PDB file of C-alpha atoms in Angstrom:
ATOM      1  CA  UNK A 272       6.914   1.931 -16.164  1.00  0.00           C
ATOM      2  CA  UNK A 273       5.143   5.064 -15.527  1.00  0.00           C
ATOM      3  CA  UNK A 274       6.310   4.743 -11.958  1.00  0.00           C
ATOM      4  CA  UNK A 275       9.128   6.714 -10.592  1.00  0.00           C
ATOM      5  CA  UNK A 276      11.452   5.280  -7.859  1.00  0.00           C
ATOM      6  CA  UNK A 277      10.368   5.917  -4.292  1.00  0.00           C
ATOM      7  CA  UNK A 278      12.094   8.462  -2.041  1.00  0.00           C
ATOM      8  CA  UNK A 279      14.050   5.735  -0.021  1.00  0.00           C
ATOM      9  CA  UNK A 280      17.049   4.302  -1.928  1.00  0.00           C
ATOM     10  CA  UNK A 281      17.767   1.414   0.373  1.00  0.00           C
ATOM     11  CA  UNK A 282      16.905  -1.683  -1.705  1.00  0.00           C
ATOM     12  CA  UNK A 283      15.241  -4.389   0.473  1.00  0.00           C
ATOM     13  CA  UNK A 284      15.779  -8.066  -0.389  1.00  0.00           C
ATOM     14  CA  UNK A 285      13.250  -8.763  -3.105  1.00  0.00           C
ATOM     15  CA  UNK A 286      12.351 -12.115  -1.741  1.00  0.00           C
ATOM     16  CA  UNK A 287      10.290 -10.485   1.126  1.00  0.00           C
ATOM     17  CA  UNK A 288       6.596 -11.314   1.515  1.00  0.00           C
ATOM     18  CA  UNK A 289       3.924  -9.199   0.118  1.00  0.00           C
ATOM     19  CA  UNK A 290       3.411  -7.420   3.409  1.00  0.00           C
ATOM     20  CA  UNK A 291       7.164  -6.411   3.378  1.00  0.00           C
ATOM     21  CA  UNK A 292       7.356  -5.384  -0.247  1.00  0.00           C
ATOM     22  CA  UNK A 293       6.254  -1.853   0.451  1.00  0.00           C
ATOM     23  CA  UNK A 294       8.783  -1.275   3.245  1.00  0.00           C
ATOM     24  CA  UNK A 295      10.773   1.151   1.101  1.00  0.00           C
ATOM     25  CA  UNK A 296       7.775   3.650   1.007  1.00  0.00           C
ATOM     26  CA  UNK A 297       7.629   6.264   3.788  1.00  0.00           C
ATOM     27  CA  UNK A 298       4.454   6.454   6.094  1.00  0.00           C
ATOM     28  CA  UNK A 299       2.923   9.264   3.962  1.00  0.00           C
ATOM     29  CA  UNK A 300       3.451   7.336   0.720  1.00  0.00           C
ATOM     30  CA  UNK A 301       1.802   4.129   2.405  1.00  0.00           C
ATOM     31  CA  UNK A 302      -1.079   6.272   3.536  1.00  0.00           C
ATOM     32  CA  UNK A 303      -1.759   7.932   0.221  1.00  0.00           C
ATOM     33  CA  UNK A 304      -0.985   4.881  -1.984  1.00  0.00           C
ATOM     34  CA  UNK A 305      -2.886   2.321   0.076  1.00  0.00           C
ATOM     35  CA  UNK A 306      -5.483   1.663  -2.586  1.00  0.00           C
ATOM     36  CA  UNK A 307      -2.768   1.262  -5.171  1.00  0.00           C
ATOM     37  CA  UNK A 308      -0.841  -1.099  -2.934  1.00  0.00           C
ATOM     38  CA  UNK A 309      -3.843  -3.229  -2.370  1.00  0.00           C
ATOM     39  CA  UNK A 310      -4.504  -3.380  -6.159  1.00  0.00           C
ATOM     40  CA  UNK A 311      -0.971  -4.469  -6.748  1.00  0.00           C
ATOM     41  CA  UNK A 312      -1.188  -7.197  -4.114  1.00  0.00           C
ATOM     42  CA  UNK A 313      -4.385  -8.488  -5.727  1.00  0.00           C
ATOM     43  CA  UNK A 314      -2.787  -8.648  -9.074  1.00  0.00           C
ATOM     44  CA  UNK A 315       0.296 -10.355  -7.881  1.00  0.00           C
ATOM     45  CA  UNK A 316      -1.884 -12.970  -6.111  1.00  0.00           C
ATOM     46  CA  UNK A 317      -4.091 -13.639  -9.115  1.00  0.00           C
ATOM     47  CA  UNK A 318      -3.471 -16.892 -10.958  1.00  0.00           C
ATOM     48  CA  UNK A 319      -5.544 -16.646 -14.050  1.00  0.00           C
ATOM     49  CA  UNK A 320      -4.743 -13.238 -15.355  1.00  0.00           C
ATOM     50  CA  UNK A 321      -1.667 -14.035 -17.320  1.00  0.00           C
ATOM     51  CA  UNK A 322      -3.374 -16.590 -19.471  1.00  0.00           C
ATOM     52  CA  UNK A 323      -6.506 -14.458 -20.065  1.00  0.00           C
ATOM     53  CA  UNK A 324      -4.459 -11.385 -21.125  1.00  0.00           C
ATOM     54  CA  UNK A 325      -2.030 -13.595 -23.346  1.00  0.00           C
ATOM     55  CA  UNK A 326      -5.145 -15.120 -25.220  1.00  0.00           C
ATOM     56  CA  UNK A 327      -6.923 -11.842 -25.482  1.00  0.00           C
ATOM     57  CA  UNK A 328      -4.062 -10.106 -27.075  1.00  0.00           C
ATOM     58  CA  UNK A 329      -2.415 -13.112 -28.788  1.00  0.00           C
ATOM     59  CA  UNK A 330       0.807 -12.604 -26.967  1.00  0.00           C
ATOM     60  CA  UNK A 331       3.052 -15.139 -25.362  1.00  0.00           C
ATOM     61  CA  UNK A 332       2.306 -16.287 -21.842  1.00  0.00           C
ATOM     62  CA  UNK A 333       6.037 -15.749 -20.999  1.00  0.00           C
ATOM     63  CA  UNK A 334       6.073 -12.106 -22.056  1.00  0.00           C
ATOM     64  CA  UNK A 335       2.806 -11.452 -20.041  1.00  0.00           C
ATOM     65  CA  UNK A 336       4.201 -13.216 -16.995  1.00  0.00           C
ATOM     66  CA  UNK A 337       7.554 -11.241 -17.233  1.00  0.00           C
ATOM     67  CA  UNK A 338       5.713  -7.927 -17.580  1.00  0.00           C
ATOM     68  CA  UNK A 339       3.417  -8.761 -14.698  1.00  0.00           C
ATOM     69  CA  UNK A 340       6.293  -9.692 -12.360  1.00  0.00           C
ATOM     70  CA  UNK A 341       8.178  -6.576 -13.472  1.00  0.00           C
ATOM     71  CA  UNK A 342       5.277  -4.069 -13.103  1.00  0.00           C
ATOM     72  CA  UNK A 343       3.558  -5.487 -10.093  1.00  0.00           C
ATOM     73  CA  UNK A 344       5.641  -8.225  -8.508  1.00  0.00           C
ATOM     74  CA  UNK A 345       9.441  -8.591  -7.963  1.00  0.00           C
ATOM     75  CA  UNK A 346      10.242  -5.443 -10.070  1.00  0.00           C
ATOM     76  CA  UNK A 347       8.223  -3.255  -7.671  1.00  0.00           C
ATOM     77  CA  UNK A 348      10.542  -4.027  -4.673  1.00  0.00           C
ATOM     78  CA  UNK A 349      13.725  -4.347  -6.791  1.00  0.00           C
ATOM     79  CA  UNK A 350      13.362  -1.009  -8.501  1.00  0.00           C
ATOM     80  CA  UNK A 351      11.290   0.433  -5.853  1.00  0.00           C
ATOM     81  CA  UNK A 352       8.467   1.694  -7.965  1.00  0.00           C
ATOM     82  CA  UNK A 353       5.663   3.848  -6.620  1.00  0.00           C
ATOM     83  CA  UNK A 354       2.403   1.883  -7.174  1.00  0.00           C
ATOM     84  CA  UNK A 355       0.160   3.498  -9.689  1.00  0.00           C
ATOM     85  CA  UNK A 356      -3.544   2.837  -9.283  1.00  0.00           C
ATOM     86  CA  UNK A 357      -4.067   3.602 -12.936  1.00  0.00           C
ATOM     87  CA  UNK A 358      -1.743   0.814 -13.949  1.00  0.00           C
ATOM     88  CA  UNK A 359      -3.460  -1.640 -11.566  1.00  0.00           C
ATOM     89  CA  UNK A 360      -6.839  -0.612 -12.933  1.00  0.00           C
ATOM     90  CA  UNK A 361      -5.605  -1.109 -16.466  1.00  0.00           C
ATOM     91  CA  UNK A 362      -4.278  -4.674 -15.699  1.00  0.00           C
ATOM     92  CA  UNK A 363      -7.647  -5.601 -13.940  1.00  0.00           C
ATOM     93  CA  UNK A 364      -9.655  -4.336 -17.040  1.00  0.00           C
ATOM     94  CA  UNK A 365      -7.428  -6.434 -19.262  1.00  0.00           C
ATOM     95  CA  UNK A 366      -8.027  -9.404 -17.162  1.00  0.00           C
ATOM     96  CA  UNK A 367     -11.790  -8.977 -17.036  1.00  0.00           C
ATOM     97  CA  UNK A 368     -12.153  -8.058 -20.721  1.00  0.00           C
ATOM     98  CA  UNK A 369     -13.266  -4.609 -20.305  1.00  0.00           C
ATOM     99  CA  UNK A 370     -10.120  -2.876 -21.550  1.00  0.00           C
ATOM    100  CA  UNK A 371      -9.919   0.703 -22.997  1.00  0.00           C
ATOM    101  CA  UNK A 372      -7.631   2.024 -25.638  1.00  0.00           C
ATOM    102  CA  UNK A 373      -4.567   2.809 -23.421  1.00  0.00           C
ATOM    103  CA  UNK A 374      -4.588  -0.702 -21.720  1.00  0.00           C
ATOM    104  CA  UNK A 375      -2.917  -2.533 -24.655  1.00  0.00           C
ATOM    105  CA  UNK A 376      -0.452   0.341 -24.850  1.00  0.00           C
ATOM    106  CA  UNK A 377       0.468  -0.160 -21.138  1.00  0.00           C
ATOM    107  CA  UNK A 378       0.770  -3.820 -21.681  1.00  0.00           C
ATOM    108  CA  UNK A 379       3.086  -3.573 -24.666  1.00  0.00           C
ATOM    109  CA  UNK A 380       5.046  -0.800 -22.851  1.00  0.00           C
ATOM    110  CA  UNK A 381       5.616  -3.126 -19.861  1.00  0.00           C
ATOM    111  CA  UNK A 382       6.534  -6.107 -22.161  1.00  0.00           C
ATOM    112  CA  UNK A 383       9.222  -4.019 -23.899  1.00  0.00           C
ATOM    113  CA  UNK A 384      10.582  -2.505 -20.713  1.00  0.00           C
ATOM    114  CA  UNK A 385      10.633  -5.703 -18.860  1.00  0.00           C
ATOM    115  CA  UNK A 386      12.358  -7.540 -21.712  1.00  0.00           C
ATOM    116  CA  UNK A 387      15.033  -4.825 -22.007  1.00  0.00           C
ATOM    117  CA  UNK A 388      15.795  -4.757 -18.278  1.00  0.00           C
ATOM    118  CA  UNK A 389      15.420  -8.518 -17.423  1.00  0.00           C
ATOM    119  CA  UNK A 390      16.651 -10.246 -20.650  1.00  0.00           C
ATOM    120  CA  UNK A 391      18.962  -7.677 -22.068  1.00  0.00           C
ATOM    121  CA  UNK A 392      20.308  -6.121 -18.925  1.00  0.00           C
ATOM    122  CA  UNK A 393      19.619  -2.496 -19.917  1.00  0.00           C
ATOM    123  CA  UNK A 394      19.343   0.183 -17.155  1.00  0.00           C
ATOM    124  CA  UNK A 395      15.649   0.520 -15.913  1.00  0.00           C
ATOM    125  CA  UNK A 396      15.537   4.279 -16.248  1.00  0.00           C
ATOM    126  CA  UNK A 397      16.899   4.124 -19.866  1.00  0.00           C
ATOM    127  CA  UNK A 398      14.381   1.334 -20.834  1.00  0.00           C
ATOM    128  CA  UNK A 399      11.600   3.247 -19.397  1.00  0.00           C
ATOM    129  CA  UNK A 400      12.400   6.096 -21.813  1.00  0.00           C
ATOM    130  CA  UNK A 401      12.706   3.750 -24.830  1.00  0.00           C
ATOM    131  CA  UNK A 402       9.290   2.061 -23.848  1.00  0.00           C
ATOM    132  CA  UNK A 403       7.686   5.375 -23.384  1.00  0.00           C
ATOM    133  CA  UNK A 404       8.924   6.477 -26.891  1.00  0.00           C
ATOM    134  CA  UNK A 405       7.523   3.369 -28.425  1.00  0.00           C
ATOM    135  CA  UNK A 406       4.338   2.947 -26.300  1.00  0.00           C
ATOM    136  CA  UNK A 407       3.521   6.318 -24.624  1.00  0.00           C
ATOM    137  CA  UNK A 408       1.045   4.994 -22.039  1.00  0.00           C
ATOM    138  CA  UNK A 409       1.551   7.773 -19.572  1.00  0.00           C
ATOM    139  CA  UNK A 410       0.846  10.484 -22.299  1.00  0.00           C
ATOM    140  CA  UNK A 411      -2.314   8.629 -23.364  1.00  0.00           C
ATOM    141  CA  UNK A 412      -3.747   8.614 -19.826  1.00  0.00           C
ATOM    142  CA  UNK A 413      -3.029  12.334 -19.281  1.00  0.00           C
ATOM    143  CA  UNK A 414      -4.899  13.192 -22.461  1.00  0.00           C
ATOM    144  CA  UNK A 415      -7.924  11.088 -21.514  1.00  0.00           C
ATOM    145  CA  UNK A 416      -8.909   7.705 -22.928  1.00  0.00           C
ATOM    146  CA  UNK A 417     -11.742   6.560 -25.184  1.00  0.00           C
ATOM    147  CA  UNK A 418     -13.638   3.359 -24.565  1.00  0.00           C
ATOM    148  CA  UNK A 419     -13.227   0.619 -27.110  1.00  0.00           C
TER     149      UNK A 419
END
Protein backbone atom coordinates (compact mmCIF):
# COMPACT_ATOMS: atom_id res chain seq x y z
CA UNK A 1 0.00 0.00 0.00
CA UNK A 2 1.12 3.49 -0.64
CA UNK A 3 -1.15 4.53 2.18
CA UNK A 4 0.00 5.28 5.67
CA UNK A 5 -2.08 4.57 8.77
CA UNK A 6 -4.42 7.34 9.87
CA UNK A 7 -3.75 9.42 12.95
CA UNK A 8 -6.33 7.65 15.14
CA UNK A 9 -5.12 4.25 16.34
CA UNK A 10 -8.48 2.97 17.64
CA UNK A 11 -9.46 0.12 15.35
CA UNK A 12 -13.20 -0.03 14.69
CA UNK A 13 -14.96 -3.27 13.89
CA UNK A 14 -14.24 -4.02 10.21
CA UNK A 15 -17.78 -5.30 9.66
CA UNK A 16 -19.22 -1.76 9.77
CA UNK A 17 -21.12 -0.30 6.82
CA UNK A 18 -19.48 1.75 4.08
CA UNK A 19 -20.58 4.94 5.82
CA UNK A 20 -18.89 3.90 9.06
CA UNK A 21 -15.67 2.64 7.54
CA UNK A 22 -14.13 6.11 7.57
CA UNK A 23 -14.85 6.66 11.28
CA UNK A 24 -11.16 6.50 12.19
CA UNK A 25 -10.40 9.61 10.13
CA UNK A 26 -10.54 12.96 11.86
CA UNK A 27 -12.76 15.78 10.57
CA UNK A 28 -9.96 17.40 8.58
CA UNK A 29 -8.94 14.13 6.92
CA UNK A 30 -12.58 13.51 6.01
CA UNK A 31 -12.87 16.98 4.53
CA UNK A 32 -9.71 16.85 2.42
CA UNK A 33 -10.02 13.19 1.46
CA UNK A 34 -13.71 13.32 0.50
CA UNK A 35 -13.08 12.67 -3.21
CA UNK A 36 -10.79 9.71 -2.47
CA UNK A 37 -13.27 8.27 0.03
CA UNK A 38 -16.06 8.45 -2.56
CA UNK A 39 -13.83 6.77 -5.14
CA UNK A 40 -12.97 3.95 -2.71
CA UNK A 41 -16.67 3.47 -1.97
CA UNK A 42 -17.45 3.28 -5.72
CA UNK A 43 -14.73 0.68 -6.17
CA UNK A 44 -15.87 -1.50 -3.31
CA UNK A 45 -19.46 -1.35 -4.59
CA UNK A 46 -18.40 -2.32 -8.13
CA UNK A 47 -19.31 -5.86 -9.15
CA UNK A 48 -17.58 -6.31 -12.51
CA UNK A 49 -14.13 -4.82 -11.95
CA UNK A 50 -12.41 -7.94 -10.59
CA UNK A 51 -13.22 -10.10 -13.61
CA UNK A 52 -12.29 -7.33 -16.06
CA UNK A 53 -8.93 -6.72 -14.39
CA UNK A 54 -8.19 -10.44 -13.98
CA UNK A 55 -8.86 -11.04 -17.68
CA UNK A 56 -6.97 -7.95 -18.82
CA UNK A 57 -3.81 -8.89 -16.90
CA UNK A 58 -4.22 -12.67 -17.07
CA UNK A 59 -4.18 -12.96 -13.27
CA UNK A 60 -6.35 -15.06 -10.99
CA UNK A 61 -9.75 -13.78 -9.93
CA UNK A 62 -8.87 -14.68 -6.33
CA UNK A 63 -5.69 -12.59 -6.34
CA UNK A 64 -7.52 -9.56 -7.76
CA UNK A 65 -10.41 -9.96 -5.34
CA UNK A 66 -8.05 -10.25 -2.35
CA UNK A 67 -6.06 -7.20 -3.48
CA UNK A 68 -9.25 -5.17 -3.97
CA UNK A 69 -10.61 -6.04 -0.53
CA UNK A 70 -7.25 -5.34 1.06
CA UNK A 71 -6.60 -2.01 -0.68
CA UNK A 72 -10.14 -0.61 -0.92
CA UNK A 73 -12.39 -2.76 1.28
CA UNK A 74 -11.94 -4.54 4.60
CA UNK A 75 -8.22 -3.75 4.71
CA UNK A 76 -8.91 -0.02 4.69
CA UNK A 77 -10.70 -0.18 8.02
CA UNK A 78 -8.62 -2.96 9.53
CA UNK A 79 -5.30 -1.21 8.86
CA UNK A 80 -6.74 2.33 8.89
CA UNK A 81 -5.30 3.28 5.53
CA UNK A 82 -5.54 6.86 4.38
CA UNK A 83 -7.51 6.76 1.09
CA UNK A 84 -5.31 7.68 -1.87
CA UNK A 85 -7.12 9.16 -4.86
CA UNK A 86 -4.29 8.09 -7.18
CA UNK A 87 -4.81 4.45 -6.18
CA UNK A 88 -8.53 4.72 -6.83
CA UNK A 89 -7.94 6.36 -10.20
CA UNK A 90 -5.49 3.60 -11.09
CA UNK A 91 -8.04 0.89 -10.22
CA UNK A 92 -10.74 2.67 -12.20
CA UNK A 93 -8.43 2.98 -15.25
CA UNK A 94 -7.64 -0.73 -15.09
CA UNK A 95 -11.36 -1.54 -14.90
CA UNK A 96 -12.13 0.61 -17.93
CA UNK A 97 -9.12 -0.50 -19.98
CA UNK A 98 -7.39 2.87 -19.99
CA UNK A 99 -4.45 1.93 -17.82
CA UNK A 100 -1.09 3.66 -17.76
CA UNK A 101 2.30 2.11 -17.01
CA UNK A 102 2.14 2.46 -13.23
CA UNK A 103 -1.30 0.83 -12.90
CA UNK A 104 -0.06 -2.73 -13.40
CA UNK A 105 2.74 -2.03 -10.93
CA UNK A 106 0.16 -0.93 -8.35
CA UNK A 107 -1.91 -4.03 -9.02
CA UNK A 108 1.04 -6.38 -8.54
CA UNK A 109 2.14 -4.42 -5.47
CA UNK A 110 -1.29 -4.87 -3.86
CA UNK A 111 -1.49 -8.54 -4.85
CA UNK A 112 1.87 -9.24 -3.23
CA UNK A 113 1.19 -7.15 -0.13
CA UNK A 114 -2.27 -8.66 0.40
CA UNK A 115 -0.88 -12.18 -0.03
CA UNK A 116 1.83 -11.60 2.54
CA UNK A 117 -0.55 -10.03 5.07
CA UNK A 118 -3.66 -12.16 4.57
CA UNK A 119 -2.29 -15.55 3.52
CA UNK A 120 1.08 -15.54 5.25
CA UNK A 121 0.40 -13.42 8.33
CA UNK A 122 3.28 -11.01 7.82
CA UNK A 123 3.10 -7.58 9.50
CA UNK A 124 1.43 -4.97 7.26
CA UNK A 125 4.20 -2.37 7.52
CA UNK A 126 6.87 -4.96 6.71
CA UNK A 127 4.90 -6.25 3.74
CA UNK A 128 4.48 -2.77 2.35
CA UNK A 129 8.25 -2.37 2.31
CA UNK A 130 8.69 -5.76 0.62
CA UNK A 131 6.02 -4.95 -1.99
CA UNK A 132 7.49 -1.49 -2.55
CA UNK A 133 10.93 -3.01 -3.22
CA UNK A 134 9.45 -5.43 -5.75
CA UNK A 135 6.81 -3.12 -7.27
CA UNK A 136 7.69 0.54 -6.51
CA UNK A 137 4.37 2.11 -7.47
CA UNK A 138 4.72 5.17 -5.24
CA UNK A 139 8.14 5.93 -6.72
CA UNK A 140 6.74 5.66 -10.24
CA UNK A 141 3.92 8.08 -9.61
CA UNK A 142 6.20 10.68 -8.05
CA UNK A 143 8.42 10.57 -11.15
CA UNK A 144 5.49 10.86 -13.52
CA UNK A 145 3.88 8.28 -15.73
CA UNK A 146 3.83 7.65 -19.45
CA UNK A 147 0.68 6.62 -21.25
CA UNK A 148 0.66 3.11 -22.71
